[in-house]
Amino acid sequence: MNLLTIETTCDETAAAVVTDRLEVLSSVVASQDELHERFSGVVPEIASRAHVERILPVIDEALRKAGVTLADLDAVAVANTPGLAGSLLVGLTAAKTLCVACNLPLLAVNHLQAHIYACRLASGRDIFPCVGLIVSGGHSNIYRCEGPTDFTPLGGTIDDAAGEAFDKVASLLGLPYPGGPSIERAARAGNPQRHRFPRPLLDDRKRLDFSFSGLKTAVRYMVAGPGKSRCREPSGTGSASARRTYSISDIAASFQEAVIDCLVGKAELALERTGYRTLCVGGGVAANGRLRQRLEVSAAQHGYELHIPPPTLCTDNAVMGAIAVVRLIAGLTEPLDLDVFPGLVRSAKP
Ligand code: KG4
Ligand code: ZN
């Protein structure tokens, strides 16, 4: 069977054709980075309008690359939660329309669960049961994953997501959007021990939660000075560089290390608590080379199996929507009044 999968939860318009044997026949991702760059973050209304323009060409290209037509499809799967309301609606409307026009079953995809399922697709073998760590622009959550339709939340961020913290810190350091890759690049030339930024909640072994907004504020105070609202000039020439009192690379490296310490520490705690021996990591931040390296060291030390997909399957894509194959086989199709469920998934403060 051939599934068309559609992903428009945030600022990537993506479509893929996958088979029920999890073969990937095509994958197309249209990024909107250039539209959001000058705002240093995703502007929801700009994102949804861009999805409207791109969704049909992206679907067309996915079908063409896969060498199939609409008549060859057996189902349409679409991410309907969580995400930006307007963005989700574009993908869902396109999916429903195709289902009506071609008399196909509609399948729902949970975007966060799909990020974990990317590990199944990349490894080519079963990953369950596992601890799932999702680190994206909107979410940083930990799940007990017993199967592709059985995810139990164990914890997550109580404020900013890890990717959001990368994006905001990059912005205050004057680095380009998206912030994660910019910080990673700047950090390569920096000393991660230069600044001792806080590791919020890391020592609290009762909780599998994260908090990154205070860490972001600590970076801001380092750059601007405590209580100051305007940042000192971070880089440049002439008088600006004369005023510079810190190294962007050192701050980037020290910040990145603090985030990674929290992510690795809580992943280890979740494995300990569940007794599971497999960790699956997904989401845009999982593309970070230093995080991948630190997790590999942790897996070797603690003797667990680590799955992180290649970077193109970490950031948003439609291939991971292949998680819907399980629902198709189980007959878990959706009615055509399926709605979007945008809300951020947050851990409750104790
Ligand atoms: O999963 P994703 O593509 O979209 C969401 O579902 O949010 O994640 C995007 C996030 C952005 O915050 C971006 O800065 C971050 O992932 N990111 C990275 C890297 N590549 C993307 N963060 C750290 N290091 C990277 N190399
Ligand atoms: Zn995502």
Coordinates of C-alpha atoms and ligand atoms in Angstrom, one line a residue:
M1 CA 0.0 0.0 0.0
N2 CA 1.1 3.6 -0.7
L3 CA 0.5 6.4 1.8
L4 CA 0.8 10.1 1.1
T5 CA 2.0 11.8 4.3
I6 CA 1.6 15.5 4.9
E7 CA 3.3 17.7 7.5
T8 CA 2.6 21.4 8.1
T9 CA 2.7 21.7 11.9
C10 CA 5.1 24.7 12.0
D11 CA 7.1 26.3 9.2
E12 CA 8.1 23.4 6.9
T13 CA 5.7 22.3 4.2
A14 CA 6.4 18.7 3.6
A15 CA 5.0 15.6 1.8
A16 CA 6.2 12.1 1.3
V17 CA 5.1 8.8 -0.2
V18 CA 5.8 5.8 1.9
T19 CA 4.7 2.2 1.7
D20 CA 3.1 -0.1 4.3
R21 CA 6.5 -1.9 4.4
L22 CA 8.1 1.5 5.5
E23 CA 9.9 2.1 2.2
V24 CA 10.3 5.8 1.4
L25 CA 9.4 6.4 -2.2
S26 CA 9.8 10.2 -2.0
S27 CA 10.3 13.1 0.5
V28 CA 9.9 16.8 -0.2
V29 CA 10.4 19.6 2.3
A30 CA 9.9 23.3 1.5
S31 CA 11.6 25.3 4.2
Q32 CA 10.3 28.8 5.1
D33 CA 13.5 29.9 7.0
E34 CA 14.0 32.9 4.7
L35 CA 10.5 34.2 5.5
H36 CA 11.0 34.1 9.2
E37 CA 14.7 35.0 9.5
R38 CA 14.2 38.8 10.0
F39 CA 11.9 38.1 12.9
S40 CA 14.3 35.6 14.5
G41 CA 11.4 33.2 15.0
V42 CA 8.4 31.7 13.3
V43 CA 5.6 34.2 12.7
P44 CA 2.4 32.0 12.7
E45 CA 0.4 34.0 10.2
I46 CA 3.3 34.2 7.7
A47 CA 3.8 30.4 8.1
S48 CA 0.2 29.5 7.4
R49 CA 0.0 31.7 4.3
A50 CA 3.2 30.2 3.0
H51 CA 1.8 26.7 3.5
V52 CA -1.3 27.6 1.4
E53 CA 1.0 28.6 -1.5
R54 CA 3.3 25.6 -1.2
I55 CA 1.1 22.7 -0.2
L56 CA -0.1 21.7 -3.7
P57 CA 3.3 22.0 -5.4
V58 CA 4.9 20.0 -2.6
I59 CA 2.3 17.2 -2.8
D60 CA 2.7 17.2 -6.6
E61 CA 6.4 16.9 -6.4
A62 CA 6.2 14.1 -3.8
L63 CA 3.9 12.1 -6.1
R64 CA 6.1 12.8 -9.1
K65 CA 9.4 11.8 -7.4
A66 CA 7.7 8.6 -6.1
G67 CA 6.5 7.8 -9.6
V68 CA 2.9 7.4 -8.5
T69 CA -0.4 9.2 -9.2
L70 CA -3.3 9.9 -6.9
A71 CA -4.9 6.7 -8.2
D72 CA -2.0 4.6 -6.8
L73 CA -2.6 5.9 -3.2
D74 CA -4.3 3.8 -0.5
A75 CA -4.5 6.4 2.3
V76 CA -3.6 10.0 3.3
A77 CA -1.9 10.7 6.6
V78 CA -1.6 14.2 8.1
A79 CA -0.1 15.6 11.3
N80 CA -3.0 17.3 13.1
T81 CA -1.3 17.8 16.6
P82 CA 0.5 19.7 18.1
G83 CA 1.5 22.7 16.1
L84 CA 0.5 26.2 15.0
A85 CA -3.3 26.3 14.4
G86 CA -3.3 28.0 11.0
S87 CA -0.4 25.8 9.8
L88 CA -2.1 22.6 10.9
L89 CA -5.3 23.6 9.2
V90 CA -3.6 23.9 5.8
G91 CA -2.2 20.4 5.9
L92 CA -5.4 18.9 7.3
T93 CA -7.6 20.6 4.7
A94 CA -5.4 19.4 1.9
A95 CA -5.5 15.9 3.3
K96 CA -9.3 15.8 3.7
T97 CA -9.8 17.2 0.3
L98 CA -7.7 14.5 -1.3
C99 CA -9.6 11.9 0.8
V100 CA -13.0 13.1 -0.5
A101 CA -11.8 13.5 -4.1
C102 CA -10.1 10.1 -4.3
N103 CA -12.2 8.2 -1.8
L104 CA -9.3 7.4 0.5
P105 CA -9.1 6.8 4.2
L106 CA -7.7 9.6 6.4
L107 CA -5.1 8.9 9.1
A108 CA -4.0 11.2 11.9
V109 CA -0.4 11.7 12.9
N110 CA 0.8 13.0 16.2
H111 CA 3.8 15.1 15.3
L112 CA 5.8 14.4 18.5
Q113 CA 5.3 10.6 18.2
A114 CA 6.3 10.8 14.6
H115 CA 9.6 12.5 15.6
I116 CA 10.3 9.4 17.7
Y117 CA 9.2 7.0 14.9
A118 CA 11.8 8.6 12.7
C119 CA 14.3 6.4 14.7
R120 CA 12.3 3.3 13.6
L121 CA 12.5 4.4 10.0
A122 CA 16.2 5.2 10.2
S123 CA 17.3 2.1 12.0
G124 CA 15.2 -0.3 10.0
R125 CA 14.3 -2.3 13.1
D126 CA 11.9 -2.3 16.0
I127 CA 12.7 0.3 18.6
F128 CA 10.0 -0.4 21.2
P129 CA 9.8 -0.4 24.2
C130 CA 12.0 2.7 24.5
V131 CA 12.4 6.1 26.2
G132 CA 11.6 8.8 23.7
L133 CA 13.3 12.2 24.0
I134 CA 11.8 14.9 21.8
V135 CA 13.8 18.0 21.5
S136 CA 12.3 20.5 19.0
G137 CA 11.5 24.1 18.5
G138 CA 8.3 23.8 20.4
H139 CA 8.8 20.8 22.6
S140 CA 11.3 19.1 24.9
N141 CA 9.4 16.0 26.2
I142 CA 10.3 12.6 27.6
Y143 CA 8.0 9.6 27.0
R144 CA 7.7 6.0 27.9
C145 CA 7.1 4.5 24.5
E146 CA 5.6 1.0 24.6
G147 CA 4.6 0.9 20.9
P148 CA 3.9 3.2 18.0
T149 CA 0.4 4.1 19.4
D150 CA 1.3 3.9 23.1
F151 CA 3.2 6.9 24.4
T152 CA 3.0 7.9 28.1
P153 CA 4.4 11.3 29.0
L154 CA 7.1 11.2 31.8
G155 CA 8.1 14.9 31.8
G156 CA 9.1 17.8 29.7
T157 CA 9.9 21.5 29.7
I158 CA 7.9 23.7 32.0
D159 CA 8.7 26.8 30.0
D160 CA 10.9 27.2 26.8
A161 CA 11.7 24.2 24.6
A162 CA 15.3 23.4 24.0
G163 CA 15.1 24.6 20.3
E164 CA 13.3 27.7 21.4
A165 CA 16.1 28.5 23.8
F166 CA 18.7 28.0 21.0
D167 CA 16.7 30.3 18.7
K168 CA 16.3 33.0 21.4
V169 CA 19.9 32.9 22.6
A170 CA 21.2 33.0 19.0
S171 CA 19.0 36.1 18.5
L172 CA 20.4 37.9 21.5
L173 CA 24.0 37.0 20.4
G174 CA 23.2 38.5 16.9
L175 CA 23.5 35.1 15.2
P176 CA 21.2 34.2 12.3
Y177 CA 17.9 32.2 12.5
P178 CA 17.4 29.3 12.9
G179 CA 19.4 29.6 16.0
G180 CA 20.3 26.0 16.7
P181 CA 22.6 25.5 13.7
S182 CA 24.1 29.0 14.3
I183 CA 24.9 28.3 17.9
E184 CA 26.4 24.9 17.0
R185 CA 28.6 26.6 14.4
A186 CA 29.7 29.4 16.7
A187 CA 30.3 26.9 19.6
R188 CA 32.9 24.9 17.5
A189 CA 35.4 27.8 18.1
G190 CA 34.4 28.3 21.8
N191 CA 35.3 27.0 25.2
P192 CA 32.3 25.2 26.8
Q193 CA 33.9 25.6 30.3
R194 CA 34.3 29.4 29.9
H195 CA 31.0 30.3 31.5
R196 CA 29.2 28.2 34.1
F197 CA 25.6 28.7 33.1
P198 CA 22.9 27.1 35.3
R199 CA 21.6 23.5 34.6
P200 CA 18.0 24.0 35.8
L201 CA 16.3 21.0 37.5
L202 CA 19.2 18.7 36.6
D203 CA 19.9 17.8 40.2
D204 CA 16.2 17.2 41.0
R205 CA 16.1 13.5 40.6
K206 CA 12.4 13.4 41.4
R207 CA 11.5 15.1 38.1
L208 CA 12.0 14.3 34.5
D209 CA 11.4 18.0 33.6
F210 CA 13.4 20.7 31.9
S211 CA 13.4 24.5 32.3
F212 CA 15.3 26.6 29.8
S213 CA 14.0 30.1 30.3
G214 CA 16.2 30.9 33.3
L215 CA 19.2 29.6 31.4
K216 CA 18.3 31.9 28.5
T217 CA 18.1 34.8 31.0
A218 CA 21.5 33.9 32.4
V219 CA 22.9 34.3 28.9
R220 CA 21.1 37.6 28.5
Y221 CA 22.6 39.0 31.8
M222 CA 26.0 37.8 30.7
V223 CA 25.6 39.8 27.4
A224 CA 23.7 42.8 28.6
G225 CA 24.6 43.0 32.3
P226 CA 22.1 42.2 35.1
G227 CA 18.9 44.2 35.0
K228 CA 19.9 45.9 31.7
S229 CA 17.3 45.9 28.9
R230 CA 19.7 46.6 25.9
C231 CA 22.5 44.2 24.9
R232 CA 26.0 45.5 24.6
E233 CA 27.3 45.3 21.0
P234 CA 28.2 41.7 20.6
S235 CA 30.6 41.9 17.6
G236 CA 31.7 44.1 14.8
T237 CA 34.5 46.5 14.1
G238 CA 35.6 49.9 15.3
S239 CA 33.9 51.3 18.4
A240 CA 31.5 48.4 18.6
S241 CA 34.3 45.8 18.9
A242 CA 36.1 48.0 21.4
R243 CA 33.1 47.7 23.7
R244 CA 32.9 44.0 23.3
T245 CA 33.5 42.3 26.6
Y246 CA 32.8 38.6 25.8
S247 CA 33.4 36.0 23.1
I248 CA 30.3 34.9 21.2
S249 CA 31.9 31.5 20.6
D250 CA 32.5 30.9 24.3
I251 CA 29.0 31.9 25.2
A252 CA 27.5 29.7 22.5
A253 CA 29.7 26.7 23.6
S254 CA 28.9 27.2 27.3
F255 CA 25.2 27.6 26.6
Q256 CA 25.0 24.6 24.3
E257 CA 26.9 22.5 26.9
A258 CA 24.4 23.6 29.7
V259 CA 21.4 22.5 27.5
I260 CA 23.0 19.3 26.6
D261 CA 23.9 18.4 30.2
C262 CA 20.2 18.8 31.1
L263 CA 19.0 16.7 28.1
V264 CA 21.6 13.9 28.6
G265 CA 21.1 13.9 32.4
K266 CA 17.3 13.5 32.2
A267 CA 17.5 10.9 29.4
E268 CA 19.7 8.8 31.7
L269 CA 17.3 9.3 34.6
A270 CA 14.3 8.2 32.4
L271 CA 16.1 5.1 31.3
E272 CA 17.0 4.3 34.9
R273 CA 13.4 4.9 36.1
T274 CA 11.7 2.9 33.3
G275 CA 14.3 0.1 33.2
Y276 CA 14.3 0.4 29.4
R277 CA 17.5 -0.2 27.6
T278 CA 16.7 1.9 24.4
L279 CA 16.8 5.6 24.0
C280 CA 15.2 7.2 20.9
V281 CA 15.8 10.9 20.2
G282 CA 14.0 13.1 17.7
G283 CA 13.3 16.7 16.8
G284 CA 15.4 19.5 15.3
V285 CA 17.8 19.8 18.2
A286 CA 18.7 16.1 17.8
A287 CA 20.5 17.3 14.6
N288 CA 23.1 19.0 17.0
G289 CA 26.5 17.3 16.6
R290 CA 27.6 17.9 20.1
L291 CA 24.4 16.5 21.6
R292 CA 24.7 13.4 19.4
Q293 CA 28.4 13.0 20.5
R294 CA 27.5 13.3 24.2
L295 CA 24.6 10.9 23.9
E296 CA 26.9 8.3 22.2
V297 CA 29.4 8.6 25.1
S298 CA 26.5 8.2 27.6
A299 CA 25.1 5.2 25.7
A300 CA 28.6 3.5 25.8
Q301 CA 29.0 4.3 29.5
H302 CA 25.6 3.1 30.6
G303 CA 25.2 0.3 28.1
Y304 CA 21.9 1.3 26.4
E305 CA 21.0 1.3 22.7
L306 CA 20.8 4.8 21.2
H307 CA 18.8 5.7 18.1
I308 CA 19.1 9.2 16.6
P309 CA 18.0 9.6 12.9
P310 CA 20.2 11.4 10.4
P311 CA 19.7 15.2 10.7
T312 CA 17.3 15.4 7.7
L313 CA 14.9 13.1 9.6
C314 CA 15.4 15.0 12.9
T315 CA 14.1 18.3 11.6
D316 CA 10.5 18.5 10.4
N317 CA 9.7 16.2 7.5
A318 CA 6.8 14.1 6.2
V319 CA 8.6 10.7 6.1
M320 CA 8.2 10.3 9.8
G321 CA 4.4 10.4 9.2
A322 CA 4.9 6.7 8.2
I323 CA 4.0 6.1 11.9
A324 CA 0.4 6.2 10.4
V325 CA 1.0 2.8 8.7
V326 CA 0.4 1.2 12.1
R327 CA -3.0 3.0 12.4
L328 CA -3.9 2.0 8.8
I329 CA -3.2 -1.7 9.5
A330 CA -5.1 -1.5 12.8
G331 CA -8.1 0.2 11.0
L332 CA -7.7 3.4 13.1
T333 CA -8.9 5.7 10.3
E334 CA -10.4 9.2 11.0
P335 CA -13.8 10.7 10.2
L336 CA -13.7 13.7 7.8
D337 CA -14.6 16.1 10.6
L338 CA -11.2 15.5 12.2
D339 CA -10.0 18.7 13.8
V340 CA -6.6 20.2 14.6
F341 CA -5.3 20.1 18.2
P342 CA -2.7 22.9 18.3
G343 CA -1.8 23.3 22.0
L344 CA 1.7 23.1 23.3
V345 CA 2.3 19.9 25.3
R346 CA 3.8 21.1 28.6
S347 CA 4.7 19.4 31.9
A348 CA 2.6 20.7 34.8
K349 CA 4.5 22.6 37.4
P350 CA 4.5 20.7 40.7
Ligands
KG4_1 O1 11.6 19.6 15.0 P1 11.9 20.9 14.3 O2 12.4 21.0 12.9 O3 10.5 21.8 14.3 C1 9.6 21.7 15.4 O4 8.8 20.8 15.5 O5 9.8 22.6 16.3 O6 12.9 21.7 15.3 C2 13.3 23.0 15.0 C3 14.2 23.5 16.1 C4 14.6 24.9 16.0 O7 14.5 25.5 17.3 C5 16.1 24.9 15.6 O8 16.9 26.0 16.0 C6 16.5 23.6 16.2 O9 15.4 22.7 16.0 N1 17.7 23.0 15.6 C7 18.9 22.8 16.2 C8 19.8 22.3 15.3 N2 19.1 22.2 14.1 C9 17.9 22.6 14.3 N3 19.2 23.0 17.5 C10 20.5 22.8 17.9 N4 21.5 22.4 17.0 C11 21.2 22.1 15.7 N5 22.1 21.7 14.8
ZN2 ZN 9.0 19.0 14.8

